[in-house]
Amino acid sequence: MSTQDLVPSPVGPVDVEQAEAALVERYPRLVRIAYLVLPPTMGRNRRVLTAHALVQRALPRRRVPGPAVPEPRRPEDAVDPGYAYVRGEVLRQALVAGLPLRRLAVPRRAQLPPLLPQVWGLRLFPRAGGADELALDQLLSRLSAPARAAYVLRGLERQGDAEVLRVLASVGAGDPESALAELAALEDEPPPGGAPAGARPAPAAGPAAPPDARTAPAGGRGRAERVAEQAGPGRTRSGGPLPGSPGSPGSPGAPEEADAGGPTGPGDGRDGRHRGARLSGASLLESAEFDPCTLQARPGDLLRRRQHGRAAVVGAVALLVCGALLGLPGDGWGRNGAAAPSYARNPAAESALDPAKVRRVGAGVWPGAVRRDFSVWPARGELAGDTGLLRRALAVWARPGGAVESSATPGTPVGPPMGPPQLLFAGRVDAARVVLLHDGLRIVRYAEPVEGTAGAALDFARTDAAEGPGAAAVVVTRAAGNVRYLTAPWVTGASVRDLLMPGKEPWRLGRDARGVTDAVPSPALAKECARWNTLQLKDDTGSRLLGDLGELVPARLLWGAPGAAVEATGREARAVWARTACQLTTVLGQGVRSVRAWRFARQTLPEGAGRAAWVCTRAETWRGTGSRVLAQFLSPDPEAPAALAARAQDVPACGEREPRVLAGALWQAPGGGWYVLGAGGPDVASVEVKGGVAARAEGPVLAAAAQAGARAELSATLEDGRRMPALK
């Protein structure tokens, strides 16, 4: 077979109306073709519905173009273009429908159950045939989809091998020649049903007569003639005369040789015609067994249908019940805003989440209390009685949803409250509704927009044993680089002091009747260290400084040696903090409770450069661990910021357990000389340096000449003889 033989027959352009007319006129035949090509393993009911669906989807959406200059038609091409196009589409989809579904591949439309037509409550299948039809169906089940298509084209459509190959190639069959080879392998098997009734016995010298070459009965036409008429009036079958015409097989007066399998017209060849006769089984292919338009109806599995109906009713009822439960008070996404669904139910958890059981302290409790901490803060805010807001705050606290912006300082548990928490504040601040709650261990801040609950935020801060200055203020909101505080009820005055300007007096900070301050630019939100605003609060015991380090509770700023620290409001403290405040950026968001600065040594610099100071800054956390120590060098220039000499974490140095500290640095004098400087606390008897520089000095300070980039190890001997390494 040449390559040109596989080129589809030129049928010319096809209009939608032309294809529709061909489909409607020959609908039963097209459905029969689809039914025969579909795999028998689909089951007869699904096979019938799929065959009808494939034919009904075979119409083109627009005019199908043909070749610009049509080629001369071959004799076997004498078929209506509309019918040829629709038949090709039916075969194409039937071949796809027979392909197995792959796990990772996207199924094609023809491989899915048809959307239309659909039959509910009934199973449809063609009428049952006899043993011959059963044998043919078994033979079709053994063939591949392209081979079944070739079988149908030969036996039902009376196509020769050349036209069969062209049609299979045009509909996308992978290897049309393999389909014919598969049919050739069955040549030695007897045809289904043997020779049909009415066929003449073949002469002993010639091949067997084809099953479909019957003699037309008097006064009527046989099936073979009706099959030929599907191609249109006047066409020849494989180059031969029409059945019933003079000289045609099976017609009155036809030569004996033609009926006995004599020579045929051009385009088939005697051998190909013989193989088609052996395998076509046209009389069986046109039987009622393979007619998906003449159907029988039977009910499906009634017991299974009843069980499925009950299961559907139970599922619908369960869905309605779950939807109703989600809207009940205490549950449901609508009532709890941005909270996630409930995952546990017990009396203690339900009590902790009940807004009616939230503890509220009266405004007259704190003056007579033994101590001043969060437990005596009164419930303030115009929304303290808003049950819906409190319910959402408690629900989000216990079950924060995925859309909630949540944060917690290091070491702070983020689980639900153990019992009903205490309400500190509930009100509208700026463009948000804010709720502040306290459970004895943590301060929890819930915020949601004034309109709706989308964009809710939840913040946790640990406040172990907060008392006095540690419970003097809580952050209410942060917005646009500013921060607002809620002050304790015992605070009598609030002001703002810039640490970087120690000589400037603080300016007054306004507060409303609820105790909420005006907005203040926050250093925790600033990108540069241009100013460092602190909150200076006043009560009946004095004034104190609180610094915003990016947490709910501002950190207390102190001054002095370990065990003897005081509020950092004095002149000397402010002067040192002005040069070291920018180093506070290293402890932002670390859960810091207090920060203390201590000038532990003074040192006269070489080459008459002046007198310098050494400062130790220690940040303590609420959780006890994670403390950070900074050793800083203050040059004689009072305007120069401190230089970081050493930094350590989780060490006892410069603390109440170990008040001693030793630090060193490589320093360049104004004259250009380099020196290793070292300084320790008051208990240091001598300082020694080894490595790139070797020197020793009695007392708490050391200055040794060195080279630029020199590296040395610094140590000290205490007055009791113990050795102490330097901070690194």
CSV table of N, CA, C and O in Angstrom, one decimal, residues 372-466:
chain,number,residue,atom,x,y,z
A,372,ARG,N,-0.5,46.6,93.1
A,372,ARG,CA,-1.0,47.3,91.9
A,372,ARG,C,-0.5,46.4,90.7
A,372,ARG,O,0.7,46.5,90.4
A,373,ASP,N,-1.4,45.7,90.1
A,373,ASP,CA,-1.0,44.9,88.9
A,373,ASP,C,-2.3,44.8,88.0
A,373,ASP,O,-3.3,45.5,88.3
A,374,PHE,N,-2.2,44.0,87.0
A,374,PHE,CA,-3.3,43.9,86.1
A,374,PHE,C,-4.6,43.4,86.7
A,374,PHE,O,-5.7,43.6,86.2
A,375,SER,N,-4.5,42.6,87.8
A,375,SER,CA,-5.6,42.0,88.4
A,375,SER,C,-6.6,43.0,89.0
A,375,SER,O,-7.8,42.7,89.2
A,376,VAL,N,-6.1,44.3,89.2
A,376,VAL,CA,-7.0,45.3,89.8
A,376,VAL,C,-7.4,46.4,88.7
A,376,VAL,O,-8.0,47.4,89.1
A,377,TRP,N,-7.0,46.2,87.5
A,377,TRP,CA,-7.4,47.1,86.4
A,377,TRP,C,-8.9,47.0,86.3
A,377,TRP,O,-9.5,45.9,86.1
A,378,PRO,N,-9.6,48.1,86.2
A,378,PRO,CA,-11.1,48.0,86.0
A,378,PRO,C,-11.4,47.8,84.5
A,378,PRO,O,-10.5,48.1,83.6
A,379,ALA,N,-12.5,47.2,84.2
A,379,ALA,CA,-12.9,47.0,82.8
A,379,ALA,C,-13.4,48.4,82.2
A,379,ALA,O,-14.3,49.0,82.8
A,380,ARG,N,-12.7,48.8,81.2
A,380,ARG,CA,-13.0,50.1,80.6
A,380,ARG,C,-13.3,50.0,79.1
A,380,ARG,O,-13.0,49.0,78.5
A,381,GLY,N,-13.9,51.1,78.6
A,381,GLY,CA,-14.3,51.1,77.2
A,381,GLY,C,-15.8,51.1,76.9
A,381,GLY,O,-16.5,50.4,77.7
A,382,GLU,N,-16.2,51.8,75.9
A,382,GLU,CA,-17.6,51.9,75.6
A,382,GLU,C,-18.2,50.6,75.1
A,382,GLU,O,-19.4,50.4,75.0
A,383,LEU,N,-17.4,49.6,74.7
A,383,LEU,CA,-17.9,48.3,74.1
A,383,LEU,C,-17.7,47.2,75.1
A,383,LEU,O,-17.7,46.0,74.8
A,384,ALA,N,-17.5,47.5,76.4
A,384,ALA,CA,-17.3,46.5,77.4
A,384,ALA,C,-18.5,45.6,77.6
A,384,ALA,O,-18.4,44.4,78.0
A,385,GLY,N,-19.7,46.1,77.2
A,385,GLY,CA,-20.9,45.3,77.3
A,385,GLY,C,-21.3,44.7,76.0
A,385,GLY,O,-22.4,44.1,75.9
A,386,ASP,N,-20.5,44.8,74.9
A,386,ASP,CA,-20.8,44.2,73.6
A,386,ASP,C,-20.6,42.7,73.6
A,386,ASP,O,-19.4,42.2,73.5
A,387,THR,N,-21.6,41.9,73.8
A,387,THR,CA,-21.5,40.5,73.9
A,387,THR,C,-21.0,39.9,72.7
A,387,THR,O,-20.1,38.9,72.7
A,388,GLY,N,-21.4,40.3,71.5
A,388,GLY,CA,-20.9,39.8,70.2
A,388,GLY,C,-19.5,40.0,70.0
A,388,GLY,O,-18.7,39.1,69.6
A,389,LEU,N,-19.0,41.2,70.4
A,389,LEU,CA,-17.5,41.4,70.2
A,389,LEU,C,-16.7,40.6,71.1
A,389,LEU,O,-15.7,40.0,70.7
A,390,LEU,N,-17.2,40.4,72.4
A,390,LEU,CA,-16.4,39.6,73.3
A,390,LEU,C,-16.4,38.1,72.9
A,390,LEU,O,-15.5,37.4,73.1
A,391,ARG,N,-17.6,37.7,72.4
A,391,ARG,CA,-17.7,36.3,71.9
A,391,ARG,C,-16.7,36.1,70.8
A,391,ARG,O,-16.0,35.0,70.8
A,392,ARG,N,-16.6,37.0,69.8
A,392,ARG,CA,-15.6,36.8,68.7
A,392,ARG,C,-14.2,36.8,69.2
A,392,ARG,O,-13.3,36.1,68.8
A,393,ALA,N,-13.9,37.7,70.2
A,393,ALA,CA,-12.5,37.8,70.7
A,393,ALA,C,-12.1,36.5,71.4
A,393,ALA,O,-11.0,36.0,71.2
A,394,LEU,N,-13.0,36.0,72.2
A,394,LEU,CA,-12.7,34.7,72.9
A,394,LEU,C,-12.6,33.6,72.0
A,394,LEU,O,-11.8,32.7,72.2
A,395,ALA,N,-13.5,33.5,71.0
A,395,ALA,CA,-13.4,32.4,70.0
A,395,ALA,C,-12.2,32.4,69.2
A,395,ALA,O,-11.5,31.4,69.0
A,396,VAL,N,-11.8,33.6,68.8
A,396,VAL,CA,-10.5,33.7,68.0
A,396,VAL,C,-9.3,33.4,68.9
A,396,VAL,O,-8.3,32.8,68.4
A,397,TRP,N,-9.4,33.8,70.1
A,397,TRP,CA,-8.3,33.5,71.1
A,397,TRP,C,-8.1,32.0,71.2
A,397,TRP,O,-7.0,31.4,71.1
A,398,ALA,N,-9.3,31.3,71.3
A,398,ALA,CA,-9.2,29.8,71.5
A,398,ALA,C,-8.9,29.1,70.2
A,398,ALA,O,-8.2,28.1,70.2
A,399,ARG,N,-9.4,29.6,69.0
A,399,ARG,CA,-9.3,28.9,67.8
A,399,ARG,C,-9.0,30.0,66.7
A,399,ARG,O,-9.9,30.3,65.9
A,400,PRO,N,-7.8,30.5,66.6
A,400,PRO,CA,-7.6,31.5,65.5
A,400,PRO,C,-7.6,30.9,64.2
A,400,PRO,O,-6.9,29.9,63.9
A,401,GLY,N,-8.4,31.4,63.3
A,401,GLY,CA,-8.5,30.9,61.9
A,401,GLY,C,-7.2,31.3,61.1
A,401,GLY,O,-6.4,32.0,61.5
A,402,GLY,N,-7.2,30.7,59.9
A,402,GLY,CA,-6.0,30.9,59.0
A,402,GLY,C,-5.9,32.3,58.5
A,402,GLY,O,-4.8,32.8,58.2
A,403,ALA,N,-7.0,33.1,58.5
A,403,ALA,CA,-6.9,34.5,58.1
A,403,ALA,C,-6.6,35.5,59.2
A,403,ALA,O,-6.4,36.7,58.9
A,404,VAL,N,-6.4,35.0,60.4
A,404,VAL,CA,-6.1,35.9,61.5
A,404,VAL,C,-4.6,36.1,61.6
A,404,VAL,O,-3.8,35.2,61.5
A,405,GLU,N,-4.2,37.4,61.7
A,405,GLU,CA,-2.8,37.8,61.8
A,405,GLU,C,-2.5,37.7,63.3
A,405,GLU,O,-2.9,38.5,64.1
A,406,SER,N,-1.7,36.6,63.6
A,406,SER,CA,-1.4,36.4,65.0
A,406,SER,C,0.1,36.6,65.3
A,406,SER,O,0.9,36.3,64.4
A,407,SER,N,0.4,37.0,66.5
A,407,SER,CA,1.8,37.2,66.9
A,407,SER,C,1.9,37.0,68.4
A,407,SER,O,0.9,37.1,69.1
A,408,ALA,N,3.1,36.6,68.8
A,408,ALA,CA,3.4,36.3,70.2
A,408,ALA,C,4.8,36.5,70.5
A,408,ALA,O,5.7,36.2,69.7
A,409,THR,N,5.1,37.1,71.7
A,409,THR,CA,6.5,37.3,72.0
A,409,THR,C,7.1,35.9,72.4
A,409,THR,O,6.4,35.0,72.7
A,410,PRO,N,8.4,35.8,72.2
A,410,PRO,CA,9.1,34.5,72.5
A,410,PRO,C,8.8,34.0,73.9
A,410,PRO,O,8.8,34.7,74.8
A,411,GLY,N,8.4,32.7,73.9
A,411,GLY,CA,8.2,32.0,75.2
A,411,GLY,C,6.8,32.2,75.7
A,411,GLY,O,6.5,31.8,76.8
A,412,THR,N,5.9,32.8,74.9
A,412,THR,CA,4.5,33.1,75.3
A,412,THR,C,3.6,32.0,74.8
A,412,THR,O,3.5,31.7,73.6
A,413,PRO,N,2.9,31.2,75.7
A,413,PRO,CA,1.9,30.2,75.3
A,413,PRO,C,0.8,30.9,74.5
A,413,PRO,O,0.3,32.0,74.9
A,414,VAL,N,0.3,30.3,73.4
A,414,VAL,CA,-0.7,30.9,72.6
A,414,VAL,C,-2.0,30.0,72.7
A,414,VAL,O,-2.9,30.2,71.8
A,415,GLY,N,-2.2,29.2,73.6
A,415,GLY,CA,-3.4,28.3,73.7
A,415,GLY,C,-4.5,29.1,74.3
A,415,GLY,O,-4.4,30.3,74.7
A,416,PRO,N,-5.7,28.5,74.4
A,416,PRO,CA,-6.9,29.1,74.9
A,416,PRO,C,-6.8,29.4,76.4
A,416,PRO,O,-5.9,28.8,77.1
A,417,PRO,N,-7.6,30.2,77.0
A,417,PRO,CA,-7.5,30.5,78.4
A,417,PRO,C,-7.9,29.3,79.2
A,417,PRO,O,-8.8,28.5,78.8
A,418,MET,N,-7.4,29.1,80.4
A,418,MET,CA,-7.7,28.0,81.3
A,418,MET,C,-9.1,28.2,82.0
A,418,MET,O,-9.7,27.3,82.4
A,419,GLY,N,-9.5,29.5,82.1
A,419,GLY,CA,-10.8,29.8,82.7
A,419,GLY,C,-11.2,31.2,82.1
A,419,GLY,O,-10.6,31.7,81.3
A,420,PRO,N,-12.3,31.7,82.6
A,420,PRO,CA,-12.8,33.0,82.2
A,420,PRO,C,-11.7,34.1,82.4
A,420,PRO,O,-11.3,34.3,83.6
A,421,PRO,N,-11.3,34.8,81.4
A,421,PRO,CA,-10.2,35.8,81.6
A,421,PRO,C,-10.8,37.1,82.1
A,421,PRO,O,-12.1,37.2,82.3
A,422,GLN,N,-10.0,38.0,82.4
A,422,GLN,CA,-10.4,39.3,82.9
A,422,GLN,C,-10.4,40.3,81.8
A,422,GLN,O,-9.5,40.4,81.0
A,423,LEU,N,-11.4,41.1,81.7
A,423,LEU,CA,-11.6,42.1,80.7
A,423,LEU,C,-10.9,43.4,81.2
A,423,LEU,O,-11.3,44.0,82.2
A,424,LEU,N,-9.9,43.9,80.4
A,424,LEU,CA,-9.3,45.2,80.7
A,424,LEU,C,-9.8,46.3,79.9
A,424,LEU,O,-10.0,47.4,80.4
A,425,PHE,N,-10.2,46.1,78.6
A,425,PHE,CA,-10.6,47.1,77.8
A,425,PHE,C,-11.4,46.6,76.6
A,425,PHE,O,-11.0,45.5,76.1
A,426,ALA,N,-12.4,47.3,76.2
A,426,ALA,CA,-13.2,46.9,75.0
A,426,ALA,C,-13.7,48.2,74.4
A,426,ALA,O,-14.7,48.8,75.0
A,427,GLY,N,-13.2,48.7,73.3
A,427,GLY,CA,-13.7,49.9,72.7
A,427,GLY,C,-13.2,50.1,71.3
A,427,GLY,O,-12.4,49.3,70.8
A,428,ARG,N,-13.6,51.2,70.8
A,428,ARG,CA,-13.2,51.6,69.4
A,428,ARG,C,-12.0,52.6,69.5
A,428,ARG,O,-12.1,53.6,70.2
A,429,VAL,N,-10.9,52.2,68.8
A,429,VAL,CA,-9.7,53.0,68.8
A,429,VAL,C,-9.3,53.2,67.4
A,429,VAL,O,-9.1,52.2,66.7
A,430,ASP,N,-9.2,54.4,66.9
A,430,ASP,CA,-9.0,54.7,65.5
A,430,ASP,C,-10.0,54.0,64.6
A,430,ASP,O,-11.2,54.2,64.8
A,431,ALA,N,-9.6,53.1,63.7
A,431,ALA,CA,-10.6,52.4,62.8
A,431,ALA,C,-10.7,51.0,63.2
A,431,ALA,O,-11.0,50.1,62.3
A,432,ALA,N,-10.6,50.6,64.5
A,432,ALA,CA,-10.6,49.2,64.9
A,432,ALA,C,-11.4,49.1,66.2
A,432,ALA,O,-11.4,50.0,67.0
A,433,ARG,N,-12.0,47.9,66.4
A,433,ARG,CA,-12.6,47.6,67.7
A,433,ARG,C,-11.5,46.7,68.4
A,433,ARG,O,-11.1,45.7,67.9
A,434,VAL,N,-11.1,47.1,69.6
A,434,VAL,CA,-10.0,46.5,70.3
A,434,VAL,C,-10.6,45.9,71.6
A,434,VAL,O,-11.3,46.5,72.3
A,435,VAL,N,-10.1,44.7,71.9
A,435,VAL,CA,-10.4,44.0,73.2
A,435,VAL,C,-9.1,43.6,73.9
A,435,VAL,O,-8.3,42.9,73.2
A,436,LEU,N,-8.9,44.0,75.1
A,436,LEU,CA,-7.7,43.6,75.9
A,436,LEU,C,-8.1,42.7,77.0
A,436,LEU,O,-9.0,43.0,77.8
A,437,LEU,N,-7.6,41.5,77.1
A,437,LEU,CA,-7.9,40.5,78.1
A,437,LEU,C,-6.6,40.0,78.8
A,437,LEU,O,-5.5,40.1,78.3
A,438,HIS,N,-6.8,39.6,80.1
A,438,HIS,CA,-5.7,39.2,80.9
A,438,HIS,C,-6.1,37.9,81.7
A,438,HIS,O,-7.2,37.8,82.2
A,439,ASP,N,-5.3,36.9,81.6
A,439,ASP,CA,-5.6,35.6,82.3
A,439,ASP,C,-4.6,35.3,83.4
A,439,ASP,O,-4.5,34.1,83.8
A,440,GLY,N,-3.9,36.3,83.9
A,440,GLY,CA,-2.9,36.0,85.0
A,440,GLY,C,-1.5,35.8,84.5
A,440,GLY,O,-0.6,36.1,85.2
A,441,LEU,N,-1.4,35.2,83.3
A,441,LEU,CA,-0.1,35.0,82.7
A,441,LEU,C,0.2,35.8,81.5
A,441,LEU,O,1.3,36.2,81.3
A,442,ARG,N,-0.9,36.1,80.7
A,442,ARG,CA,-0.7,36.8,79.4
A,442,ARG,C,-1.6,38.0,79.3
A,442,ARG,O,-2.7,38.0,79.9
A,443,ILE,N,-1.2,38.9,78.5
A,443,ILE,CA,-2.1,39.9,78.0
A,443,ILE,C,-2.4,39.6,76.5
A,443,ILE,O,-1.5,39.3,75.7
A,444,VAL,N,-3.7,39.5,76.2
A,444,VAL,CA,-4.1,39.2,74.9
A,444,VAL,C,-4.9,40.3,74.3
A,444,VAL,O,-5.8,40.9,74.9
A,445,ARG,N,-4.5,40.7,73.1
A,445,ARG,CA,-5.1,41.8,72.4
A,445,ARG,C,-5.8,41.3,71.1
A,445,ARG,O,-5.2,40.7,70.3
A,446,TYR,N,-7.1,41.6,71.0
A,446,TYR,CA,-7.9,41.2,69.8
A,446,TYR,C,-8.3,42.5,69.1
A,446,TYR,O,-8.9,43.4,69.8
A,447,ALA,N,-8.1,42.6,67.8
A,447,ALA,CA,-8.5,43.8,67.1
A,447,ALA,C,-9.2,43.3,65.8
A,447,ALA,O,-8.7,42.4,65.1
A,448,GLU,N,-10.3,44.0,65.4
A,448,GLU,CA,-10.9,43.8,64.2
A,448,GLU,C,-11.4,45.1,63.6
A,448,GLU,O,-11.6,46.1,64.3
A,449,PRO,N,-11.5,45.1,62.3
A,449,PRO,CA,-12.0,46.4,61.7
A,449,PRO,C,-13.4,46.8,62.2
A,449,PRO,O,-14.2,45.9,62.6
A,450,VAL,N,-13.7,48.1,62.1
A,450,VAL,CA,-15.0,48.5,62.5
A,450,VAL,C,-16.1,48.0,61.6
A,450,VAL,O,-17.2,47.6,62.1
A,451,GLU,N,-15.8,47.8,60.3
A,451,GLU,CA,-16.7,47.2,59.4
A,451,GLU,C,-16.3,45.8,59.1
A,451,GLU,O,-15.3,45.5,58.5
A,452,GLY,N,-17.1,44.8,59.6
A,452,GLY,CA,-16.8,43.4,59.4
A,452,GLY,C,-15.8,42.8,60.3
A,452,GLY,O,-15.3,43.5,61.2
A,453,THR,N,-15.4,41.5,60.0
A,453,THR,CA,-14.4,40.9,60.8
A,453,THR,C,-13.2,40.4,60.0
A,453,THR,O,-12.3,39.8,60.6
A,454,ALA,N,-13.1,40.7,58.7
A,454,ALA,CA,-12.0,40.3,57.9
A,454,ALA,C,-10.8,41.1,58.3
A,454,ALA,O,-10.9,42.3,58.5
A,455,GLY,N,-9.6,40.5,58.4
A,455,GLY,CA,-8.4,41.2,58.8
A,455,GLY,C,-8.3,41.3,60.3
A,455,GLY,O,-7.6,42.2,60.8
A,456,ALA,N,-8.8,40.3,61.1
A,456,ALA,CA,-8.7,40.3,62.5
A,456,ALA,C,-7.3,40.0,62.9
A,456,ALA,O,-6.5,39.3,62.2
A,457,ALA,N,-6.8,40.6,64.1
A,457,ALA,CA,-5.5,40.4,64.6
A,457,ALA,C,-5.5,39.9,66.0
A,457,ALA,O,-6.4,40.3,66.8
A,458,LEU,N,-4.6,39.1,66.4
A,458,LEU,CA,-4.5,38.5,67.7
A,458,LEU,C,-3.0,38.6,68.2
A,458,LEU,O,-2.2,38.0,67.5
A,459,ASP,N,-2.8,39.2,69.3
A,459,ASP,CA,-1.4,39.4,69.8
A,459,ASP,C,-1.4,38.8,71.3
A,459,ASP,O,-2.3,39.1,72.1
A,460,PHE,N,-0.3,38.1,71.6
A,460,PHE,CA,0.0,37.6,72.9
A,460,PHE,C,1.3,38.2,73.5
A,460,PHE,O,2.2,38.4,72.8
A,461,ALA,N,1.2,38.5,74.8
A,461,ALA,CA,2.4,39.0,75.5
A,461,ALA,C,2.4,38.4,76.9
A,461,ALA,O,1.4,38.4,77.6
A,462,ARG,N,3.6,37.9,77.3
A,462,ARG,CA,3.7,37.3,78.6
A,462,ARG,C,3.9,38.4,79.6
A,462,ARG,O,4.7,39.3,79.4
A,463,THR,N,3.2,38.3,80.8
A,463,THR,CA,3.4,39.3,81.8
A,463,THR,C,3.4,38.7,83.2
A,463,THR,O,2.6,38.9,84.1
A,464,ASP,N,4.4,37.8,83.4
A,464,ASP,CA,4.6,37.1,84.7
A,464,ASP,C,4.8,38.0,85.8
A,464,ASP,O,5.7,38.8,85.8
A,465,ALA,N,3.9,38.0,86.8
A,465,ALA,CA,4.1,38.7,88.1
A,465,ALA,C,4.4,40.2,87.8
A,465,ALA,O,5.1,40.9,88.5
A,466,ALA,N,3.7,40.8,86.8
A,466,ALA,CA,3.8,42.2,86.5
A,466,ALA,C,3.2,43.0,87.6
A,466,ALA,O,2.0,42.8,88.0
